[in-house]
Tab-separated table of C-alpha atoms and ligand atoms in Angstrom:
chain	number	residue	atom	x	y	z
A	1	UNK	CA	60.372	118.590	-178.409
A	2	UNK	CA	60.940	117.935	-181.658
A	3	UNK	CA	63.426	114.877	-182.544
A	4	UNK	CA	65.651	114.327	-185.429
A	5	UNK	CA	66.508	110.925	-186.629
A	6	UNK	CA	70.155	109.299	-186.679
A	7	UNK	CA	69.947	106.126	-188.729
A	8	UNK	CA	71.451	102.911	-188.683
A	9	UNK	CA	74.299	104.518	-186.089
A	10	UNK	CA	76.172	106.074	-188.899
A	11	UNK	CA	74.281	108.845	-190.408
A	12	UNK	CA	72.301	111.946	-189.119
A	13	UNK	CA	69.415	113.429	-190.848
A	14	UNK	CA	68.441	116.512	-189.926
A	15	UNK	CA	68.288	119.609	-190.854
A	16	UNK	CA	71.686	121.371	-190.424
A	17	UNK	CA	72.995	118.726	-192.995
A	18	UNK	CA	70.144	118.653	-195.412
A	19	UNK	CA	70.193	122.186	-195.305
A	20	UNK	CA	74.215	122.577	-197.042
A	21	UNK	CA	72.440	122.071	-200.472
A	22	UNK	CA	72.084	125.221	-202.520
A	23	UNK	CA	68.490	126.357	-202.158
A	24	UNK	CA	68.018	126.990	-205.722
A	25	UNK	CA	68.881	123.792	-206.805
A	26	UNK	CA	66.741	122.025	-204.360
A	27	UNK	CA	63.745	123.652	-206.082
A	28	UNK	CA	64.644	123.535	-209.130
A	29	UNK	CA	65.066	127.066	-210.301
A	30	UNK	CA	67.586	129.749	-211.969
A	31	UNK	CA	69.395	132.058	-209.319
A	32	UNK	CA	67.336	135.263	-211.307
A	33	UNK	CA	64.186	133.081	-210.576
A	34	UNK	CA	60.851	135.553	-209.650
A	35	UNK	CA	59.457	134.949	-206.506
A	36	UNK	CA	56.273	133.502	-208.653
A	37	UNK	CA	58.508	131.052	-209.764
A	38	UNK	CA	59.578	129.844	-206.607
A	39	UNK	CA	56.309	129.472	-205.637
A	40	UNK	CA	55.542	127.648	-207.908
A	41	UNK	CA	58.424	125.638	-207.621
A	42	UNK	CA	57.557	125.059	-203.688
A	43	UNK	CA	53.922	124.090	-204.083
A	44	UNK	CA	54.805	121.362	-206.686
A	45	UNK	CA	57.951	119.872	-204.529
A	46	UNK	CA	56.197	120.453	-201.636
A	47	UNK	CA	52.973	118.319	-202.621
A	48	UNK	CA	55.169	115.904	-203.709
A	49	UNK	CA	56.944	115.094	-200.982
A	50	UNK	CA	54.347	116.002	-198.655
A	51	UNK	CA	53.992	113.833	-195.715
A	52	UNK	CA	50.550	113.064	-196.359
A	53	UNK	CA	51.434	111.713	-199.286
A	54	UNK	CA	54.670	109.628	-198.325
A	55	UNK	CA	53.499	107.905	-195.158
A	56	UNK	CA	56.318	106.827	-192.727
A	57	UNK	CA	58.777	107.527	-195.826
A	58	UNK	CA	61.990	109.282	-194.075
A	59	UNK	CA	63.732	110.527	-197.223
A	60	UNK	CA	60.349	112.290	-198.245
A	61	UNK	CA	59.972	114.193	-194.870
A	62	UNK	CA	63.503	115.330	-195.135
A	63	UNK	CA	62.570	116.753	-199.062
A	64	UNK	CA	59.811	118.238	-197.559
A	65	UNK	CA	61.755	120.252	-194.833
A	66	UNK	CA	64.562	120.495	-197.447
A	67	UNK	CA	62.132	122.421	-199.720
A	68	UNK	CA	60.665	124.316	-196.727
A	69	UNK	CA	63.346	126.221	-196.090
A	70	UNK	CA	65.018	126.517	-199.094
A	71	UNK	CA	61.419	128.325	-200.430
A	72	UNK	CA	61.350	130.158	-196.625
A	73	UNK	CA	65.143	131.558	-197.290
A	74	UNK	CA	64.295	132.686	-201.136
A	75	UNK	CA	60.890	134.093	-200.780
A	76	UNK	CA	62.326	136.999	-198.432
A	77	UNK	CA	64.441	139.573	-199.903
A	78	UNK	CA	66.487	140.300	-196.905
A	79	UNK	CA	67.497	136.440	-196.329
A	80	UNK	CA	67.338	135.538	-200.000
A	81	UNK	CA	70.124	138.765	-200.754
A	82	UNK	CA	71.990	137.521	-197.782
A	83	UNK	CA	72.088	133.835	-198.785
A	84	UNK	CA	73.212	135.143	-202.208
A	85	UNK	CA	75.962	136.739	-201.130
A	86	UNK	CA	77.785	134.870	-198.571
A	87	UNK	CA	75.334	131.259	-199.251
A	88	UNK	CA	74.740	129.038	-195.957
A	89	UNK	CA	77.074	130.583	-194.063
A	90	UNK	CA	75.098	133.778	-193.623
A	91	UNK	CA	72.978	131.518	-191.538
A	92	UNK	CA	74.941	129.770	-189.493
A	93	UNK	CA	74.922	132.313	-186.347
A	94	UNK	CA	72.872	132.340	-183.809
A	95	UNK	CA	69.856	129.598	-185.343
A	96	UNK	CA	67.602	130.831	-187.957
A	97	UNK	CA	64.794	133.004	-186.774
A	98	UNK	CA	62.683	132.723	-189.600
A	99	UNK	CA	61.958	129.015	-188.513
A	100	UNK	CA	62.722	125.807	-190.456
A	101	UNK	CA	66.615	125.488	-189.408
A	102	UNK	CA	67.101	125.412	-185.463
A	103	UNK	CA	65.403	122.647	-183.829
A	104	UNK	CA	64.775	120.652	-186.474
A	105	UNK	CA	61.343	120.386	-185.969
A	106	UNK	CA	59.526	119.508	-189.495
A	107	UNK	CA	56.210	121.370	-189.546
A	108	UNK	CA	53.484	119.715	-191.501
A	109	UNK	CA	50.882	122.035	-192.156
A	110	UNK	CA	48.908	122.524	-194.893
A	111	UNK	CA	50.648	123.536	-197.886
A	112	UNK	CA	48.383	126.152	-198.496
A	113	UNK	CA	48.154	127.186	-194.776
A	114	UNK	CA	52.304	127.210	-195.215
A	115	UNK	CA	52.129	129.897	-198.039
A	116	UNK	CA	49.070	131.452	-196.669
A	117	UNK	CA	51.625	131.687	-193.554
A	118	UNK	CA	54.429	133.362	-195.200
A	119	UNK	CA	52.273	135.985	-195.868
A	120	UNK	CA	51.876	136.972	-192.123
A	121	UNK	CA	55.526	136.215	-191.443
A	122	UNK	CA	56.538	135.020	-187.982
A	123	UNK	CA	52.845	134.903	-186.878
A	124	UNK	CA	53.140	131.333	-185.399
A	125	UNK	CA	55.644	132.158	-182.776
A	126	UNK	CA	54.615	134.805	-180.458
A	127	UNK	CA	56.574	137.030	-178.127
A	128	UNK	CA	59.996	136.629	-177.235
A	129	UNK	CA	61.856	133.725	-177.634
A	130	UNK	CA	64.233	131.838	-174.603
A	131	UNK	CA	66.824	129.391	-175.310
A	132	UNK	CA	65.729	126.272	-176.214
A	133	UNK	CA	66.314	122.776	-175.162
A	134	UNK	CA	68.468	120.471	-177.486
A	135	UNK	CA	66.974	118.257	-179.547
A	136	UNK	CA	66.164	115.103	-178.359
A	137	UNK	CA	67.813	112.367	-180.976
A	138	UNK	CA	66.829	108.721	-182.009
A	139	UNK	CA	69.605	106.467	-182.687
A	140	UNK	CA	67.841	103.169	-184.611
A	141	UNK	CA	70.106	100.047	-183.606
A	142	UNK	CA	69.878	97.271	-185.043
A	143	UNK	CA	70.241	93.861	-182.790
A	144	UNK	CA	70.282	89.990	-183.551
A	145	UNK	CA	68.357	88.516	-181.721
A	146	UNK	CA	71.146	86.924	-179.040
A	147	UNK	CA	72.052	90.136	-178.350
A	148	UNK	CA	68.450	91.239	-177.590
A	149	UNK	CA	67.966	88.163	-175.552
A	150	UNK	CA	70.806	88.265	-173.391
A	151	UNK	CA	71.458	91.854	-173.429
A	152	UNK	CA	74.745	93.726	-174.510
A	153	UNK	CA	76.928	96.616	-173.969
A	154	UNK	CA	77.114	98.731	-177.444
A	155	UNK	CA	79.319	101.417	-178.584
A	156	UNK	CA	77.508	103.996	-180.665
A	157	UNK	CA	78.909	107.523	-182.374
A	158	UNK	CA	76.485	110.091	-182.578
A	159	UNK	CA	76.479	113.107	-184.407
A	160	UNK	CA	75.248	115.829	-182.230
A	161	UNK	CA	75.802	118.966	-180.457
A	162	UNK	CA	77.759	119.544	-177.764
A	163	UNK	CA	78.348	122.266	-175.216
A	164	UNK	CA	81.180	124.792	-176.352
A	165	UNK	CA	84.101	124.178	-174.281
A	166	UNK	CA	85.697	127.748	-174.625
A	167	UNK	CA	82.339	129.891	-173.886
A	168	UNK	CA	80.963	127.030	-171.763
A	169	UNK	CA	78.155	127.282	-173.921
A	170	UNK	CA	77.292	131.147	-173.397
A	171	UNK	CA	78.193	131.862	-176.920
A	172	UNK	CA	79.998	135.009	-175.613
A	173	UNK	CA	83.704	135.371	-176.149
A	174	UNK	CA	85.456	134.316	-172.661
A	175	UNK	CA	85.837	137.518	-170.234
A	176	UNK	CA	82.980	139.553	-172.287
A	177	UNK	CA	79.485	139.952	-170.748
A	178	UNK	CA	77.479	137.485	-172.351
A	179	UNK	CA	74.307	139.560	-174.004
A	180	UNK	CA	72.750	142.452	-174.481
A	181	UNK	CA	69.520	143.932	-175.439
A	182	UNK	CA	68.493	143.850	-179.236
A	183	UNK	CA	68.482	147.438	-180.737
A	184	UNK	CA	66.352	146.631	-183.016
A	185	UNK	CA	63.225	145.134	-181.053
A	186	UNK	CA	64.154	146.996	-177.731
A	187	UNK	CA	64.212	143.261	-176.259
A	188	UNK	CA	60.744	142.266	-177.994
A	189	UNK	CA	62.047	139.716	-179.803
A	190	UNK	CA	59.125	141.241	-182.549
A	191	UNK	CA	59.346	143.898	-185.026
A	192	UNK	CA	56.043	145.023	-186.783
A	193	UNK	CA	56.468	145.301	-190.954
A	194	UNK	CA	54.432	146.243	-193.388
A	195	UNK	CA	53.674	143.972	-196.191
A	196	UNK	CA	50.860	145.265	-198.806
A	197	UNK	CA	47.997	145.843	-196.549
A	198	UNK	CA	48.514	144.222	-193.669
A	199	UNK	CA	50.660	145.284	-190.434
A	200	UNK	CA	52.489	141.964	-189.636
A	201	UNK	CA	54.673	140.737	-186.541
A	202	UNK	CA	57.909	139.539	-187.728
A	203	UNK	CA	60.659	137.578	-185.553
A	204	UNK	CA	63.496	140.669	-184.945
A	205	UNK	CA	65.637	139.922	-187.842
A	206	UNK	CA	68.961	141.190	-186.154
A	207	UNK	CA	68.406	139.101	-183.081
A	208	UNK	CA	66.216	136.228	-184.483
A	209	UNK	CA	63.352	136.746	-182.110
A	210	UNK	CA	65.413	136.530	-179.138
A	211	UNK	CA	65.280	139.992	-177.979
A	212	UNK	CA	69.196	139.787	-176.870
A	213	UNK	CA	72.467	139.237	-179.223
A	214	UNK	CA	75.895	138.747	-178.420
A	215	UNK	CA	77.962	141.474	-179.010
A	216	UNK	CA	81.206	139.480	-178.797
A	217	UNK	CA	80.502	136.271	-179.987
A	218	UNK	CA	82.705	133.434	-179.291
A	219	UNK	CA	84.879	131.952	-182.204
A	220	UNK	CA	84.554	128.524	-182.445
A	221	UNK	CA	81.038	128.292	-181.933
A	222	UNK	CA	79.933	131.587	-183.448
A	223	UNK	CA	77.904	132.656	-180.723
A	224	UNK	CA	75.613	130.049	-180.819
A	225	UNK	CA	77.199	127.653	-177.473
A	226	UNK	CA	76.923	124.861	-179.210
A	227	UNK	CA	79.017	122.893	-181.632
A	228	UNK	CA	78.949	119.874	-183.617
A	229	UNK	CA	80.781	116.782	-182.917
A	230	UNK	CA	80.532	113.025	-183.011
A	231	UNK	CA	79.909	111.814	-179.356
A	232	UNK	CA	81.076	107.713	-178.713
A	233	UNK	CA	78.752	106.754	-175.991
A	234	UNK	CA	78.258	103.448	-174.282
A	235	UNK	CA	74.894	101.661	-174.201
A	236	UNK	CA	74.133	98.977	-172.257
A	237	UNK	CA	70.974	97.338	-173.961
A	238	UNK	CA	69.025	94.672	-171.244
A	239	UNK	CA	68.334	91.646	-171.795
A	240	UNK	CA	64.920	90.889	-173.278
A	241	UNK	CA	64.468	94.022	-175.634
A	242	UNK	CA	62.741	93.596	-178.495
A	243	UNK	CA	61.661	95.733	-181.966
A	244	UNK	CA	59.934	98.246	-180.869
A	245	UNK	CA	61.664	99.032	-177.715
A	246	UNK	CA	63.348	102.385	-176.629
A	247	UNK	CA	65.497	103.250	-174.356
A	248	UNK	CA	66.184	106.843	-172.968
A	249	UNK	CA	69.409	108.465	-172.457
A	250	UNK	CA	68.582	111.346	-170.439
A	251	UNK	CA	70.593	114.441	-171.570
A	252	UNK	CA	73.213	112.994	-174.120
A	253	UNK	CA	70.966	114.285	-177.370
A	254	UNK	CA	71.719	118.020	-178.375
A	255	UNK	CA	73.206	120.408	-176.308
A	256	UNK	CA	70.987	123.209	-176.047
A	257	UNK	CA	71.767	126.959	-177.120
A	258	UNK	CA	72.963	129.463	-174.880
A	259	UNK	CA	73.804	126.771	-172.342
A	260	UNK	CA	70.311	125.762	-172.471
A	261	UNK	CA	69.803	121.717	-171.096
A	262	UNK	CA	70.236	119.017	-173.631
A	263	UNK	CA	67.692	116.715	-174.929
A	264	UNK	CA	67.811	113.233	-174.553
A	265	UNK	CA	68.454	110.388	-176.941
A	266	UNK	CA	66.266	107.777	-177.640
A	267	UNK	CA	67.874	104.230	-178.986
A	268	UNK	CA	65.282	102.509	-180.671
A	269	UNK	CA	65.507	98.964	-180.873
A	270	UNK	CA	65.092	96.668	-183.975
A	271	UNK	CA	65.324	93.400	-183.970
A	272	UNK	CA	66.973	91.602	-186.809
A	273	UNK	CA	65.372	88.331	-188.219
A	274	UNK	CA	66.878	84.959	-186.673
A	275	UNK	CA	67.709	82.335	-188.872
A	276	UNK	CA	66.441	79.676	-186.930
A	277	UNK	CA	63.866	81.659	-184.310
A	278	UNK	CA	61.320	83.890	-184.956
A	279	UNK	CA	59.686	85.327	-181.766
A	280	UNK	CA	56.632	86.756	-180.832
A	281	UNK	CA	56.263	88.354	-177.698
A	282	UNK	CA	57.999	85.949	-175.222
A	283	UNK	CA	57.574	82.638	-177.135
A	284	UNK	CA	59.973	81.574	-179.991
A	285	UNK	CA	59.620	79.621	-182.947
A	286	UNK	CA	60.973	77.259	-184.853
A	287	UNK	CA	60.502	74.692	-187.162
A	288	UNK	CA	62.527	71.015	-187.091
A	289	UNK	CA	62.767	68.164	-189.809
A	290	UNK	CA	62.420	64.926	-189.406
A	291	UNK	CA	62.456	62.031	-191.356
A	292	UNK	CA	59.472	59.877	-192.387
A	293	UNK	CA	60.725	56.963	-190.565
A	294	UNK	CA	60.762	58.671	-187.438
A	295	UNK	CA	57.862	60.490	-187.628
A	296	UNK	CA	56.413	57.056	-187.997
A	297	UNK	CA	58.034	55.040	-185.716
A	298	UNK	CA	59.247	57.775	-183.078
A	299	UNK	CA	62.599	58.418	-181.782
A	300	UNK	CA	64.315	61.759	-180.814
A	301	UNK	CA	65.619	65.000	-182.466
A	302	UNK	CA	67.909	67.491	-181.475
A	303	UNK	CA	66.125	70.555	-180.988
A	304	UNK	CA	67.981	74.058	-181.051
A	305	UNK	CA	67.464	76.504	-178.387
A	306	UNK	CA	68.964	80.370	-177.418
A	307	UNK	CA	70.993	78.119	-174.652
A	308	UNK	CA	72.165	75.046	-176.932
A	309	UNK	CA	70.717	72.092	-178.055
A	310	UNK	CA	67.762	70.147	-176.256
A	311	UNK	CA	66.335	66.469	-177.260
A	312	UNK	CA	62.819	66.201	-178.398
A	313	UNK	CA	60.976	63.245	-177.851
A	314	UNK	CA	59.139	62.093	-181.108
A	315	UNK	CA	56.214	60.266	-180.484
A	316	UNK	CA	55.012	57.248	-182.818
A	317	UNK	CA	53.097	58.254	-185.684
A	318	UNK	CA	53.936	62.020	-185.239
A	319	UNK	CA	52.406	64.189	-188.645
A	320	UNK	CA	53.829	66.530	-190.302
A	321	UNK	CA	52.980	70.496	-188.801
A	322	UNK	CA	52.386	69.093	-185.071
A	323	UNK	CA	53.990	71.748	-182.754
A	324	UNK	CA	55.322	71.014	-179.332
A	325	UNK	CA	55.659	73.068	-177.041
A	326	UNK	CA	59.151	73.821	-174.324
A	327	UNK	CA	58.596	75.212	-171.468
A	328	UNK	CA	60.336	77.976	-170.426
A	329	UNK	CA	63.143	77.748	-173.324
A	330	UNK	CA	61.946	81.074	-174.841
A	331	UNK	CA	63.031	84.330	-174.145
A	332	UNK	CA	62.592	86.487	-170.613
A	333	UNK	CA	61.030	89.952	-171.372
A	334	UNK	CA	62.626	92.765	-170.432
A	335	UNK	CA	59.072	92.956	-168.112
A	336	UNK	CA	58.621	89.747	-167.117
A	337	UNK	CA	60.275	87.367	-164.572
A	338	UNK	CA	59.627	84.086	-166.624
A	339	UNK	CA	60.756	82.856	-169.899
A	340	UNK	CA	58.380	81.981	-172.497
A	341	UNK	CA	58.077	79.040	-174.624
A	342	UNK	CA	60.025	77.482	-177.151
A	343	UNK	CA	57.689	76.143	-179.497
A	344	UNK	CA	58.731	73.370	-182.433
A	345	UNK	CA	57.166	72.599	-185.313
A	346	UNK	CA	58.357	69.378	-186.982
A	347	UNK	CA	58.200	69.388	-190.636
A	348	UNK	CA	57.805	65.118	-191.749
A	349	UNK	CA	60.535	65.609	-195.067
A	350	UNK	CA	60.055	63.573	-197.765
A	351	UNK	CA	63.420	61.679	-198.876
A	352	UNK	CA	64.810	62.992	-202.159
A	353	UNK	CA	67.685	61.526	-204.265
A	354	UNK	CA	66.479	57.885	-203.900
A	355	UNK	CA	68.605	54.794	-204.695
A	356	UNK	CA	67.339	51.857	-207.326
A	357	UNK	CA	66.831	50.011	-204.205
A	358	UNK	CA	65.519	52.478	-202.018
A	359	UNK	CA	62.962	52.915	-204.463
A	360	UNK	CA	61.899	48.929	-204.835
A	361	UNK	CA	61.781	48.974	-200.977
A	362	UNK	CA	59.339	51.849	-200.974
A	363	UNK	CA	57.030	50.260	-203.727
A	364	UNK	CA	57.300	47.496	-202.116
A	365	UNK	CA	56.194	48.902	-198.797
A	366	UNK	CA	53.818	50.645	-200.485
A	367	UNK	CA	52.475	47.569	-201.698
A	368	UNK	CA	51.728	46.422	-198.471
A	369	UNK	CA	49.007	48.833	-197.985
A	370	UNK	CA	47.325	46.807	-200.541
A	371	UNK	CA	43.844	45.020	-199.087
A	372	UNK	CA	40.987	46.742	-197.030
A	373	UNK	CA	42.883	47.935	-194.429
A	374	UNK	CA	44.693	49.838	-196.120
A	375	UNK	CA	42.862	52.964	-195.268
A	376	UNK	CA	43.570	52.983	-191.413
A	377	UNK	CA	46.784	53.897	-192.567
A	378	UNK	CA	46.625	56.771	-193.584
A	379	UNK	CA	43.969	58.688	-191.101
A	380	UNK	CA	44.211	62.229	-193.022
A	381	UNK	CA	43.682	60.773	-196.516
A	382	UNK	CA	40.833	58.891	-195.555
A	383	UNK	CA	38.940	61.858	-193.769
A	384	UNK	CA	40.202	63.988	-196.757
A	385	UNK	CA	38.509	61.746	-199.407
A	386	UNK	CA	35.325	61.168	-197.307
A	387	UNK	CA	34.973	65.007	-196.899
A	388	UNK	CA	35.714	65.437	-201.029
A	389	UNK	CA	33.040	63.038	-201.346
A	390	UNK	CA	30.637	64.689	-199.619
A	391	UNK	CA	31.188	67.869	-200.866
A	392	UNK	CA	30.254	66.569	-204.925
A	393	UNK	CA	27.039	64.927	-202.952
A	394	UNK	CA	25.990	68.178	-201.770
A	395	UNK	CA	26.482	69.917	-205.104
A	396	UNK	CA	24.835	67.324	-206.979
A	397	UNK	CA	21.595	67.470	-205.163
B	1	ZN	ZN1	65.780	142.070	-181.899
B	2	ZN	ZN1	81.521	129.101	-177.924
């Protein structure tokens, strides 16, 4: 199924909205453009926004589609002479045979395969066509990291389709027999046209490849049983999610056509960056200061942690960078029965903004490093030096 993207809980990208821009103007050409032109037109947008080319880039996939059908729509003289005279709305029943609108599946093909395509018109879909399953949607939520941890109940509006209430999603006007056969196709769904030399299958364009129409279509949702509106829906998000994570609501993404079943809605989760934590997997991090003085002569810190603060013992003659590790203060997966770790990395911070006298005392400490011993003071700058030494040994030689 294909899925179209809602972002950041607020806006919908897909195709029904991209698709309100006039086709012309998305590629870039005069309304007495040739179909050469157009071509032309489509092959340069289209390799520039190609997906290929625009890895993971959202805005370029929509472009791409964008293009897609505007070129799809222009390059056929029945749709193109329809679109000029009544513009999107001679679209808007029944879902676009021709492909491109509807589901809001984006087909990547080949560019060239895409033109190459057109040439053999509806050739990708065979036979008749049924009423197809909503779209399923993705909802990206953003989450701070409590709320991940501890779980949360979240109010989202999405911008779907629904069901239409007065056809109950037949399409048919209420009290009229829902569908008949296509005239056109005799039910095929398939009409065969000629195009130069070759004999082509073409979707039915008075049905759309569905082989039936609706002789009395229904007013609100012009036949189609579906209609747009923003659903408010309730999430509960469990605790322990993290980036990455997705959670299905079965049936709430696009109502199908024709009363066909919805598809589903997936909420992705994405975690927003902490502050204080940063977690990976299970375990959290974070990093503590503490002052020289008590990384030298030990003491305690208050440590921060998802459930309040904690005391952390600081040993004697603790360096800078030494982690430490919490048992079991890190976060419970949404998999897992136990918590991980909380692990704290204490920074030693060197005192800035020093007094007259806080500087005297610190020479004057310094100053009693003074003698032979003064090395065994300072373990790191003694290896350090030893290892420098040897290295201008080595080169020497
Ligand atoms: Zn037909
Ligand atoms: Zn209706």
């Amino acid at each position: 199924m294909p899925m179209v993207l809602v972002t950041g809980g607020i806006k919908r990208i897909g195709d029904q909205s991209m698709s309100k821009r006039d086709f012309y103007e998305v590629l870039g050409v005069s309304r007495d453009a040739s179909e050469r032109d157009i071509k032309k037109a489509y092959k340069r947008l289209a390799m520039k926004f190609h997906p290929d080319r625009n890895q993971g880039d959202d805005t370029a996939a929509e472009k791409f589609k964008e293009v897609k059908v505007a070129y799809e729509i222009l390059t056929d003289a029945q749709k193109r002479s329809a679109y000029d005279q009544y513009g999107h709305a001679a679209f808007e029943q029944g879902g676009m045979g021709g492909g491109g609108f509807g589901g809001g599946g984006a087909d990547f093909g080949d560019i060239f395969g895409d033109v190459f395509g057109d040439i053999f018109g509806g050739g990708r879909r065979g036979g008749q066509q049924r009423a197809q399953r909503g779209s399923d949607l993705r909802y990206n939520m953003e989450l701070t990291l409590e709320e991940a941890v501890r779980g949360c109940d979240k109010e989202i509006e999405v911008p779907t389709l629904v069901s239409c209430d007065p056809c109950e999603g037949t399409g048919a006007k209420k009290g009229t027999s829902s569908t008949t056969t296509c005239s056109t196709c005799h039910g095929q769904g398939q009409v065969q046209m000629r195009q130069g030399f070759f004999a082509v299958q073409q979707a039915c364009p008075t049905c759309h490849g569905k082989g039936k129409i609706i002789k009395d279509p229904c007013n609100s949702c012009h036949g189609e049983g579906r209609v747009h509106k923003t659903k408010t829906l309730n999430v509960k998000i469990p605790s322990g999610v993290d980036t990455g994570d997705r959670i299905r609501l079965s049936g709430e993404g696009e109502a199908g056509e024709h009363g066909a079943p919805a598809g589903d809605l997936y909420v992705q989760v994405h975690v927003k960056e902490h502050n204080i934590f940063e977690r990976d997997g299970n375990n959290l991090y974070c990093e503590v200061p503490v002052s020289f003085t008590m990384a030298a002569l030990g003491g305690e810190v208050e440590v921060p942690t998802l459930d309040g603060r904690v005391s952390l013992k600081v040993p004697l003659e603790t360096q800078t960078g030494r982690m430490f590790r919490m048992r079991g203060k890190g976060v419970k997966g949404v998999r897992t029965h136990s918590a991980g770790d909380l692990i704290v990395k204490l920074i030693v911070e060197t005192p800035v903004k020093l007094t007259k006298r806080q500087k005297e005392l610190l020479q004057e400490f310094q100053e009693s490093f003074d003698g032979k011993d003064a090395k065994k003071h300072n373990p790191k700058s003694e290896g350090f030096l030893s290892g420098v030494k040897n290295f201008f040994d080595d080169l020497t030689k």
